[in-house]
Short mmCIF file of C-alpha atoms in Angstrom, two decimals:
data_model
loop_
_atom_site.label_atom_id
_atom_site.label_comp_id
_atom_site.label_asym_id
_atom_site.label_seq_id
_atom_site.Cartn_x
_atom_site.Cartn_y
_atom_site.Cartn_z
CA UNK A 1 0.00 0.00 0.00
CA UNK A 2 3.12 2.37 1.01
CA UNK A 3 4.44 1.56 -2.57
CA UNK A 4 1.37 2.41 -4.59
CA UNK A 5 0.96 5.76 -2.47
CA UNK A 6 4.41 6.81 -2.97
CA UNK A 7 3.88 8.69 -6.02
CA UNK A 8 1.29 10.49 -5.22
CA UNK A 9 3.04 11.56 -1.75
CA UNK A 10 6.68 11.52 0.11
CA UNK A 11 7.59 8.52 1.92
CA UNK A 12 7.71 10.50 5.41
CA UNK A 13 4.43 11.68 4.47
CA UNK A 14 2.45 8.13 3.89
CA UNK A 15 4.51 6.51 6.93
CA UNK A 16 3.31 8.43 9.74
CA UNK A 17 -0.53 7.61 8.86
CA UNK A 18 0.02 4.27 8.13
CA UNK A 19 1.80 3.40 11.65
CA UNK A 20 5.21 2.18 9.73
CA UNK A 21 9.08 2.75 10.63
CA UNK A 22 11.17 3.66 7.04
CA UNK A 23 13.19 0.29 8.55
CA UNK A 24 10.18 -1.52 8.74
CA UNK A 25 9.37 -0.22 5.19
CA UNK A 26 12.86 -0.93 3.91
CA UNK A 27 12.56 -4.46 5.23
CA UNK A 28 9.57 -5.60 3.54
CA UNK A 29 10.59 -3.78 0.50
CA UNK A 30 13.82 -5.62 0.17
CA UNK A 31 11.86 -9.09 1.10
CA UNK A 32 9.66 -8.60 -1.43
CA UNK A 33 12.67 -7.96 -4.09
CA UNK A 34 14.10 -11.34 -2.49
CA UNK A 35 11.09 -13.18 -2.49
CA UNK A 36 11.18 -13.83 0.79
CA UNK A 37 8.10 -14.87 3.18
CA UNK A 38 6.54 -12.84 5.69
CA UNK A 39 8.11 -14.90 8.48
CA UNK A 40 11.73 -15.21 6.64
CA UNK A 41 11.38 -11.07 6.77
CA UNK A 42 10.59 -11.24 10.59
CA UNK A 43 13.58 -13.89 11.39
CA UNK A 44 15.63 -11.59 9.79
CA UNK A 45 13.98 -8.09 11.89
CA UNK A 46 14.57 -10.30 14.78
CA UNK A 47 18.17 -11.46 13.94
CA UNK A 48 19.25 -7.68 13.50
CA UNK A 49 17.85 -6.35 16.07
CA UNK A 50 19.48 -9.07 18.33
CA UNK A 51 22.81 -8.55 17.17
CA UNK A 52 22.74 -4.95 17.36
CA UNK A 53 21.24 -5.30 20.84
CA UNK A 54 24.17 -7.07 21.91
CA UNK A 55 26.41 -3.83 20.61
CA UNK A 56 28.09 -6.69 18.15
CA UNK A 57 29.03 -8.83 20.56
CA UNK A 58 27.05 -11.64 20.15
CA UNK A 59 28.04 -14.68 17.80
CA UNK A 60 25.14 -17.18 16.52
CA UNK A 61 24.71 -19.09 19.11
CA UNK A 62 23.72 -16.38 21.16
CA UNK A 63 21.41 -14.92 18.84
CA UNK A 64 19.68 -17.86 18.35
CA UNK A 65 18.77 -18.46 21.88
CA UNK A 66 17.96 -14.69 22.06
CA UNK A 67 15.72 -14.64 19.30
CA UNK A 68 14.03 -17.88 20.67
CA UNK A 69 14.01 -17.31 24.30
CA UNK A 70 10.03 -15.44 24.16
CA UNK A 71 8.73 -17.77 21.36
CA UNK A 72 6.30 -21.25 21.20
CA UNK A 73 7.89 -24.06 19.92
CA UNK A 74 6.54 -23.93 16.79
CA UNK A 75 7.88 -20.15 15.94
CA UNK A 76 11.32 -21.15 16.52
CA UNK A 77 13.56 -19.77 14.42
CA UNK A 78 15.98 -22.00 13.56
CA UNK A 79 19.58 -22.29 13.82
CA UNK A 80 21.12 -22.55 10.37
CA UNK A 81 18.11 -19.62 9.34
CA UNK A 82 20.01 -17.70 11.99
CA UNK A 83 23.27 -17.96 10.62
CA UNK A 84 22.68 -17.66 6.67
CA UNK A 85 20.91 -14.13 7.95
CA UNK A 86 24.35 -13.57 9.81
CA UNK A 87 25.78 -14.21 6.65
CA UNK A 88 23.72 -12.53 4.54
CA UNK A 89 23.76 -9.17 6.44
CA UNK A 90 27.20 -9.28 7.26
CA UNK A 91 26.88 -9.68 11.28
CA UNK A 92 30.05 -10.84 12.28
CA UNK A 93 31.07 -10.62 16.11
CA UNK A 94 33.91 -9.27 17.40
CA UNK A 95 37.04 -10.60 17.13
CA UNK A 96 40.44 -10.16 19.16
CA UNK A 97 43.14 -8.29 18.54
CA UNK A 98 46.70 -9.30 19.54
CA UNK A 99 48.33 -6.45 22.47
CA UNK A 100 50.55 -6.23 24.85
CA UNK A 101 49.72 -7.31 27.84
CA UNK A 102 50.45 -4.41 30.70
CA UNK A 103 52.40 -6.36 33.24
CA UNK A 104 52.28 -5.35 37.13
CA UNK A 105 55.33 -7.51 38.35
CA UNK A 106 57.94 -5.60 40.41
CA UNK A 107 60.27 -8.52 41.61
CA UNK A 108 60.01 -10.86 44.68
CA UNK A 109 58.27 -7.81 47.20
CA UNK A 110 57.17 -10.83 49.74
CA UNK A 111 57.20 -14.12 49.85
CA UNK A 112 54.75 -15.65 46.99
CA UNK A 113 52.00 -18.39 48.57
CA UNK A 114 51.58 -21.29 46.31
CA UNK A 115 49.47 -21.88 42.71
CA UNK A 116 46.67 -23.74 44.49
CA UNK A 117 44.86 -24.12 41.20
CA UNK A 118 47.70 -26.49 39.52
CA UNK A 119 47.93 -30.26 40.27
CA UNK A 120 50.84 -32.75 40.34
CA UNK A 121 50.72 -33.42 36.55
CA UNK A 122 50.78 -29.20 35.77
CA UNK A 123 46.81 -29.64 35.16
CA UNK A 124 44.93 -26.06 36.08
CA UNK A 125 41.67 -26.09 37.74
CA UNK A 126 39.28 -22.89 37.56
CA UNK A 127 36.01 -24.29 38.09
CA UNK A 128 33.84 -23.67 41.69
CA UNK A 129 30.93 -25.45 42.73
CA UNK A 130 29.48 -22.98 44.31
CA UNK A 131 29.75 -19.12 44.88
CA UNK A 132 32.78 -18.15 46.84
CA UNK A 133 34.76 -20.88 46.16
CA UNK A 134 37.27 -19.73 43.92
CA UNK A 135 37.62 -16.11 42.97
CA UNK A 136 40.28 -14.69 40.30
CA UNK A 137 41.61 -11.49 39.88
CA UNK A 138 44.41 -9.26 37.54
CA UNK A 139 44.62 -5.71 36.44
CA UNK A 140 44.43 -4.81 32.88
CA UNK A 141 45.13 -1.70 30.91
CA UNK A 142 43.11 0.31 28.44
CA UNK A 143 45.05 3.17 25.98
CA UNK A 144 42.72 5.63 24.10
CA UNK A 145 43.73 8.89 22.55
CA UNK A 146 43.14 10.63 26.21
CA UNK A 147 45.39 8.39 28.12
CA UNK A 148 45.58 5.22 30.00
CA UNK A 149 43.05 3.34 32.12
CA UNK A 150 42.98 0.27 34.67
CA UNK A 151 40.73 -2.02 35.84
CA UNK A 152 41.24 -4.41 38.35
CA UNK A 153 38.01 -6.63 38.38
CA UNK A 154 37.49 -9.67 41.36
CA UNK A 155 35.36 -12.54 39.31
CA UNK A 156 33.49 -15.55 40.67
CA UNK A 157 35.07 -18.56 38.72
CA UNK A 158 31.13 -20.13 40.16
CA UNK A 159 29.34 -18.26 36.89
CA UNK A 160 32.39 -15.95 35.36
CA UNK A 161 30.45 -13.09 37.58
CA UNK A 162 32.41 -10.11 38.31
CA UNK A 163 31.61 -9.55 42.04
CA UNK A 164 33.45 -6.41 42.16
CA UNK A 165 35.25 -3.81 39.88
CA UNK A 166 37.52 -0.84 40.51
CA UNK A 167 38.32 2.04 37.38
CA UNK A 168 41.63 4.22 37.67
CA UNK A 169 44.08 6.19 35.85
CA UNK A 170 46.35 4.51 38.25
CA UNK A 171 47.48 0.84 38.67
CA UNK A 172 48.08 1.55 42.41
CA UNK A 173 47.45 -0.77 45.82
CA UNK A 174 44.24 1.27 46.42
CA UNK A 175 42.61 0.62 42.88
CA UNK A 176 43.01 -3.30 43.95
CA UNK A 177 42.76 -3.45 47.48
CA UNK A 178 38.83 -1.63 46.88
CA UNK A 179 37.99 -3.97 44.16
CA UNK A 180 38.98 -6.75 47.02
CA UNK A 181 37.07 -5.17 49.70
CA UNK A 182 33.74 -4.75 46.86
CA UNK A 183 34.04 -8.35 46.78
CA UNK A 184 33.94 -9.43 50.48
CA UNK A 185 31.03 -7.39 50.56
CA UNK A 186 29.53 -11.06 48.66
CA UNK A 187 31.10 -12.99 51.36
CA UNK A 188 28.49 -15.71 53.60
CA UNK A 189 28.64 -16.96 56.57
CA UNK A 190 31.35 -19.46 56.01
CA UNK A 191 32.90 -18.70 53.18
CA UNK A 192 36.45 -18.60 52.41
CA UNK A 193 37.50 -18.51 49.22
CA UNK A 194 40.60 -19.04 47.09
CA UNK A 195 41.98 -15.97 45.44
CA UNK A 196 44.20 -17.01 42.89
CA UNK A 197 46.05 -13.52 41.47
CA UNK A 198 49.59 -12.84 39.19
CA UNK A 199 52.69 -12.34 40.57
CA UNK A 200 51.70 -8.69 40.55
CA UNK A 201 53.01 -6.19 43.50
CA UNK A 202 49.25 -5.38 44.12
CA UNK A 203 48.91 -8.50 45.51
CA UNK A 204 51.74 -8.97 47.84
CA UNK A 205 51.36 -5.88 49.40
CA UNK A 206 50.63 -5.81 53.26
CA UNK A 207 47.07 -4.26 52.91
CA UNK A 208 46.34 -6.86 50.23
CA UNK A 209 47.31 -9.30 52.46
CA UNK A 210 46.02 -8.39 55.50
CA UNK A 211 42.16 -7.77 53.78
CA UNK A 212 42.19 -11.40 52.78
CA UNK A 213 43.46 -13.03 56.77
CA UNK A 214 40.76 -10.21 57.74
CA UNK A 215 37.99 -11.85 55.54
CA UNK A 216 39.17 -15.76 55.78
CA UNK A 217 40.42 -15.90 51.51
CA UNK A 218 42.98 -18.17 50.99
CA UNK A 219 45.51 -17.09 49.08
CA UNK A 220 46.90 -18.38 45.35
CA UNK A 221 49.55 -16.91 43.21
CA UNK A 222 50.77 -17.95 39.67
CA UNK A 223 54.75 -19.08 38.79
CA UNK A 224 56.62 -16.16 37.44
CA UNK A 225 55.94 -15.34 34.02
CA UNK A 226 53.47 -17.58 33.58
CA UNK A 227 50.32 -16.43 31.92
CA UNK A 228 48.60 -20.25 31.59
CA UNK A 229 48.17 -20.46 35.13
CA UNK A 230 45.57 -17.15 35.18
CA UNK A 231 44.23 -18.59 31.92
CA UNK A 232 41.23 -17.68 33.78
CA UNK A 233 41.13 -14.26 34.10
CA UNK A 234 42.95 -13.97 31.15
CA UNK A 235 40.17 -14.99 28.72
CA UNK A 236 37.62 -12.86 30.88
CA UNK A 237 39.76 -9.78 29.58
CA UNK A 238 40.05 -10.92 26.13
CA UNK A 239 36.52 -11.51 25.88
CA UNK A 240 35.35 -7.98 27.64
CA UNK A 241 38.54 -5.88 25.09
CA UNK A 242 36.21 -7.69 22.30
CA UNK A 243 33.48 -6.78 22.92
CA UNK A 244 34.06 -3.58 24.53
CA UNK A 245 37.22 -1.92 23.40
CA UNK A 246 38.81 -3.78 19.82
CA UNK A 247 37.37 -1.70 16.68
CA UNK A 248 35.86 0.90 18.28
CA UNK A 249 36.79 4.67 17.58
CA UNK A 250 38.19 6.37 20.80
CA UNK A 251 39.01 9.67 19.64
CA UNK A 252 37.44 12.49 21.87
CA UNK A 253 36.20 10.53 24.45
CA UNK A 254 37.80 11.53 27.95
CA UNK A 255 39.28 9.65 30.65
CA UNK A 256 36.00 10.58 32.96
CA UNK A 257 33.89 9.13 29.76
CA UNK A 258 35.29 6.09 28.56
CA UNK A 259 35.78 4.83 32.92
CA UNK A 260 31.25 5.53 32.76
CA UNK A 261 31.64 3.43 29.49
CA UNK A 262 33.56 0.75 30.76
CA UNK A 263 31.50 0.64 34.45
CA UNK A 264 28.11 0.71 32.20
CA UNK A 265 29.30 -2.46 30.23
CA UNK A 266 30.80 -4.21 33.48
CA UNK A 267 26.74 -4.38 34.89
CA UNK A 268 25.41 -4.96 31.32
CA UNK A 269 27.82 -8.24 31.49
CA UNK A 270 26.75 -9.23 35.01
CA UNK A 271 22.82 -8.59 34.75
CA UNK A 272 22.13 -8.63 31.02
CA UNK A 273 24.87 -10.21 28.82
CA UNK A 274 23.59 -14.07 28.56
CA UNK A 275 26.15 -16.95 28.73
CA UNK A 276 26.29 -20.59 26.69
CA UNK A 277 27.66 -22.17 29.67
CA UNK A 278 24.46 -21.00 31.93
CA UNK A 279 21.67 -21.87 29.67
CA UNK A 280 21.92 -18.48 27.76
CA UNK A 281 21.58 -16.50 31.17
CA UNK A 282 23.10 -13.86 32.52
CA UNK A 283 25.33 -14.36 35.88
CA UNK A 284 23.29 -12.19 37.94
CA UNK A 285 19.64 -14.34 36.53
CA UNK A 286 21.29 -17.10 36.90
CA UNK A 287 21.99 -16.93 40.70
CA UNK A 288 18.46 -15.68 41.09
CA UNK A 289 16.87 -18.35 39.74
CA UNK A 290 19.21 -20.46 41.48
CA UNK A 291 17.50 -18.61 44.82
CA UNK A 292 21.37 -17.52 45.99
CA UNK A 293 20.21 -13.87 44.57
CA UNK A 294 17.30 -11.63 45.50
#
């Protein structure tokens, strides 16, 4: 109907009255030219809007249990349908980018506590079976065009959730020794953790040390040089410098901006972003509807 008024009128003119988006518009209009079915042209609206609700981030498997997670059985959209659309449309997710990795180690400061995570025959071990079990933690460093930012996240090996989070323009003891004390604030009756760290000076400081006897953590520490053994925490940053950071334009955004950025996308990823490994939920759902979050 849009098509046959259009020469009589503009397209912003006819749209309006008949209730219709231009991308609606533009969608049908291209279906049509494709041959495509009314529900092929909805898979596809879904499939787009998906992916760009994810800011890129989200590869097909996610997007098909997105797109399916409201739907009967019967108006499934199926998997392969998802990815020829990803195809089709050119929605590809983020991939990494090799960098150097900042490095926090300052030499032997105190004596190092043992890797707690590796057994006998050099195997590493970061799953928990429960909250509080096992908690990991580095610092990792951002450059933009304004200068450099750190973040020095404490994460829940239970469901990859970061408990707590601290933003700086400095890699000093206080940015990690508040990210620490964010996290005990998750601490239960009982609990006392493992938190396995680098051979970074933040953690063998004596305030570092002396908040985890205060709150009961056990302490774990990787071999020098040795990036394997906080494999870990080392794929958490990878994924977030994906999804977050890698081919994104950075020029004039400030130091107070980008640290609002990068806190805004730290709760998206606990309370939104949906995981594979937790039946396509997010850490924070899942804990609720595991009842160990109100």
């Amino acid at each position: 109907m849009v098509t046959a008024l259009r020469p009589r009128w503009k397209l912003c003119e006819v749209l309006p009255v008949v209730g219709m988006a231009k991308s609606s518009y533009e969608y049908a209009r291209s279906a049509q030219a494709r041959g495509e079915t009314e529900e092929h042209t909805a898979a596809r609206r879904a499939v787009i809007e998906a992916f760009e609700a994810s800011g890129g981030t989200y590869g097909y498997r996610r997007i098909y249990a997105r797109v399916n997670a409201d739907v009967e059985d019967g108006e499934a959209i199926g998997e392969w349908t998802v990815r020829s659309i990803m195809e089709e449309e050119n929605l590809v997710a983020r991939a990494a980018k090799k960098k150097r990795r900042y490095s926090s180690y300052e030499g032997e400061i105190s004596e190092a506590p043992p890797n707690l995570l590796r057994d006998d025959r050099g195997k590493h071990h970061f799953r928990a079976n429960k909250p509080n079990e096992l908690w990991i933690t580095d610092v990792t460093e951002f450059r933009i065009p304004a200068g450099k930012v750190y973040l020095s996240p404490i994460v829940d090996c239970f469901d990859g959730m970061p408990l707590s989070w601290s933003i700086s323009t400095s890699p000093d003891a206080e940015m990690a020794n508040s990210s620490l004390l964010g996290a005990c604030e998750w601490l239960g009756e009982g609990d006392h953790p493992k938190i396995h760290s680098d051979r970074g000076c933040h953690y063998r400081w004596p305030e570092w040390i002396r908040i985890c006897d205060e709150n009961g953590l056990v302490r774990s520490m990787s071999r020098k040089g040795c990036s394997p053994d906080n494999a870990r925490c080392e794929g958490y940053f990878g994924r977030l410098k994906i999804e977050f950071f890698h081919g994104c334009d950075w020029a004039g955004v400030t130091i107070e901006e980008f640290m609002g950025m990068l806190d805004a996308y730290l709760r998206w990823y606990r309370d939104v972003r949906i995981k594979g490994d937790l039946d396509y939920r997010s850490p924070m759902q899942y804990r609720r509807d595991l009842g160990l979050a109100a």
